[in-house]
Coordinates of C-alpha atoms in Angstrom, one line a residue:
M32 CA 16.9 1.9 -22.2
A33 CA 18.2 1.6 -18.9
S34 CA 19.1 -1.7 -17.1
V35 CA 17.5 -1.5 -13.8
T36 CA 18.5 -3.7 -10.6
M37 CA 16.3 -3.9 -7.3
T38 CA 15.5 -5.7 -4.5
V39 CA 11.4 -6.7 -4.5
N40 CA 9.9 -8.7 -1.8
G41 CA 13.2 -9.7 -0.8
K42 CA 14.6 -11.1 -4.3
S43 CA 16.7 -9.3 -7.2
V44 CA 14.9 -8.6 -9.6
S45 CA 16.6 -7.2 -13.0
G46 CA 15.3 -5.0 -16.3
E47 CA 15.2 -3.0 -19.3
V48 CA 13.4 -0.2 -18.8
E49 CA 12.6 3.1 -20.8
G50 CA 13.4 6.5 -18.8
R51 CA 10.5 7.0 -18.8
T52 CA 8.8 4.1 -17.4
L53 CA 6.5 4.5 -14.2
L54 CA 7.9 2.0 -11.1
S55 CA 4.3 1.4 -11.0
D56 CA 4.4 -0.2 -14.9
F57 CA 7.3 -1.9 -14.3
L58 CA 6.5 -3.9 -11.2
R59 CA 3.3 -4.6 -12.8
N60 CA 4.0 -5.5 -16.5
D61 CA 7.8 -6.4 -16.4
L62 CA 7.3 -8.1 -12.6
H63 CA 4.2 -9.3 -13.3
L64 CA 3.2 -7.6 -9.6
T65 CA -0.2 -6.6 -10.3
G66 CA -1.6 -5.7 -6.7
T67 CA 0.2 -2.4 -6.9
H68 CA -3.0 -0.7 -8.7
V69 CA -2.9 2.3 -10.9
G70 CA -6.4 4.3 -10.3
C71 CA -4.8 7.7 -11.4
D72 CA -1.7 8.3 -13.1
T73 CA -1.5 11.5 -11.6
S74 CA -0.6 10.3 -7.2
Q75 CA -4.3 11.9 -6.2
C76 CA -5.5 8.4 -5.5
G77 CA -2.8 5.9 -3.7
A78 CA -4.1 2.6 -5.2
C79 CA 0.1 2.5 -5.9
V80 CA 1.5 2.8 -2.6
I81 CA 4.3 0.4 -2.3
H82 CA 7.4 1.2 0.1
V83 CA 11.0 1.9 -1.2
N84 CA 13.8 1.7 1.4
G85 CA 11.2 1.4 3.9
A86 CA 9.3 4.5 3.3
A87 CA 6.0 4.6 1.7
V88 CA 5.9 5.9 -2.4
K89 CA 3.2 6.3 -4.3
A90 CA 4.6 4.2 -7.2
C91 CA 3.0 6.6 -10.3
T92 CA 5.1 9.3 -9.0
M93 CA 8.8 7.8 -9.2
F94 CA 10.2 6.0 -12.6
A95 CA 11.5 3.0 -12.4
V96 CA 15.3 4.1 -13.5
E97 CA 15.0 6.1 -10.1
A98 CA 14.4 2.9 -8.1
D99 CA 17.6 1.1 -9.4
G100 CA 19.4 -0.5 -6.0
T101 CA 17.0 0.0 -4.1
D102 CA 14.9 -2.4 -1.7
V103 CA 11.0 -2.0 -2.9
A104 CA 8.3 -3.7 -0.9
T105 CA 4.7 -4.6 -2.9
I106 CA 1.4 -6.0 -1.4
E107 CA 2.5 -9.2 -3.0
G108 CA 5.2 -9.4 0.1
Q109 CA 2.7 -8.0 3.1
A110 CA 2.2 -12.3 3.6
N111 CA 3.8 -14.3 7.1
A112 CA 6.2 -16.5 5.6
D113 CA 4.0 -19.5 6.0
G114 CA 1.4 -17.5 3.5
S115 CA -1.2 -16.3 6.0
L116 CA -2.3 -12.9 6.6
N117 CA -0.2 -10.4 8.2
V118 CA -1.6 -8.5 11.0
I119 CA -2.9 -5.8 8.8
Q120 CA -4.7 -7.5 6.4
Q121 CA -6.2 -10.2 8.8
A122 CA -7.3 -7.3 10.0
F123 CA -8.7 -5.3 6.8
Q124 CA -10.6 -8.5 6.7
D125 CA -12.1 -9.0 10.5
H126 CA -13.4 -5.4 10.5
H127 CA -14.8 -5.6 6.8
G128 CA -12.5 -2.8 5.8
L129 CA -12.6 -3.7 2.0
Q130 CA -15.6 -4.1 -0.6
C131 CA -14.3 -3.6 -4.0
G132 CA -11.1 -4.2 -2.7
F133 CA -9.1 -1.9 -5.9
C134 CA -7.7 0.5 -3.1
T135 CA -7.4 -1.7 -0.2
P136 CA -3.4 -2.8 -1.8
G137 CA -2.6 1.1 -1.3
M138 CA -4.5 1.2 1.9
V139 CA -2.7 -1.6 3.5
M140 CA 0.6 -0.7 2.3
S141 CA -0.1 3.1 4.2
A142 CA -1.5 1.3 7.3
A143 CA 1.9 -0.6 7.2
A144 CA 4.0 2.9 7.0
L145 CA 1.6 4.5 9.8
L146 CA 2.0 1.4 11.9
K147 CA 5.9 1.6 12.0
E148 CA 5.8 5.7 12.4
N149 CA 3.6 5.5 15.2
P150 CA 2.2 2.2 16.8
T151 CA -1.0 3.2 18.0
P152 CA -2.3 6.3 15.9
T153 CA -5.4 7.9 17.2
E154 CA -8.8 8.1 15.0
R155 CA -7.8 11.0 13.8
E156 CA -4.2 10.3 12.9
V157 CA -5.1 7.4 10.9
R158 CA -7.7 9.7 8.8
E159 CA -5.1 12.5 8.2
Y160 CA -2.2 9.5 7.4
L161 CA -4.8 8.0 4.8
E162 CA -5.6 11.5 3.3
G163 CA -3.8 10.7 0.0
N164 CA -5.6 7.5 -0.7
I165 CA -8.7 7.4 -2.0
C166 CA -11.7 4.8 -1.7
R167 CA -15.1 4.9 -3.2
C168 CA -16.9 2.5 -2.0
T169 CA -16.0 2.3 2.0
G170 CA -16.8 5.5 3.1
Y171 CA -12.9 4.8 4.9
H172 CA -14.7 3.6 9.0
N173 CA -14.0 0.5 8.8
I174 CA -10.1 0.6 7.2
V175 CA -10.0 3.2 10.1
K176 CA -11.1 0.3 12.7
A177 CA -9.3 -2.2 10.8
I178 CA -5.8 -0.2 11.0
M179 CA -6.6 1.1 14.9
A180 CA -7.3 -3.0 15.1
A181 CA -3.9 -4.0 13.6
S182 CA -2.3 -2.3 16.0
G183 CA -3.6 -3.6 19.1
Q184 CA -6.0 -1.3 20.2
D185 CA -9.8 -2.6 21.5
V186 CA -11.8 -1.0 18.6
S187 CA -14.9 -2.8 20.2
A188 CA -16.5 0.1 21.1
I189 CA -16.2 1.5 17.6
A190 CA -19.5 1.0 15.6
A191 CA -19.5 -0.5 12.6
E192 CA -21.5 1.5 9.6

């Protein structure tokens, strides 16, 4: 067993983990932050995307002990201080960027990383950035539209599918 301490969504947390415990499992099982979804355990689906020290990371590809001393952000920490949806979450709601919702936390976290790197991405750039995130319901069209809307771009000419 190993001790880990990290900041998660602005709060210091600690725990005891086995060396093989994935960060996704630590977040879900030990910290009860179940918004970080696990869809594949093989780094293929993107449902577990979180931010570690500001960078988008698939939590199923990192051991909890590797996150010791880091700053972790999950979907649970994305809302505004008053509890309202942040601009990306609101855009997903407004532009129907979700259906079943399973991929949505990972998509929102990926979108936040993209918009941090590229504040006004093109449709192609959004689609390329999301290549590591799988959605089985939406066909991605409204997800892309939501991300572009969250960037402040006019998406009125983009037809809904």
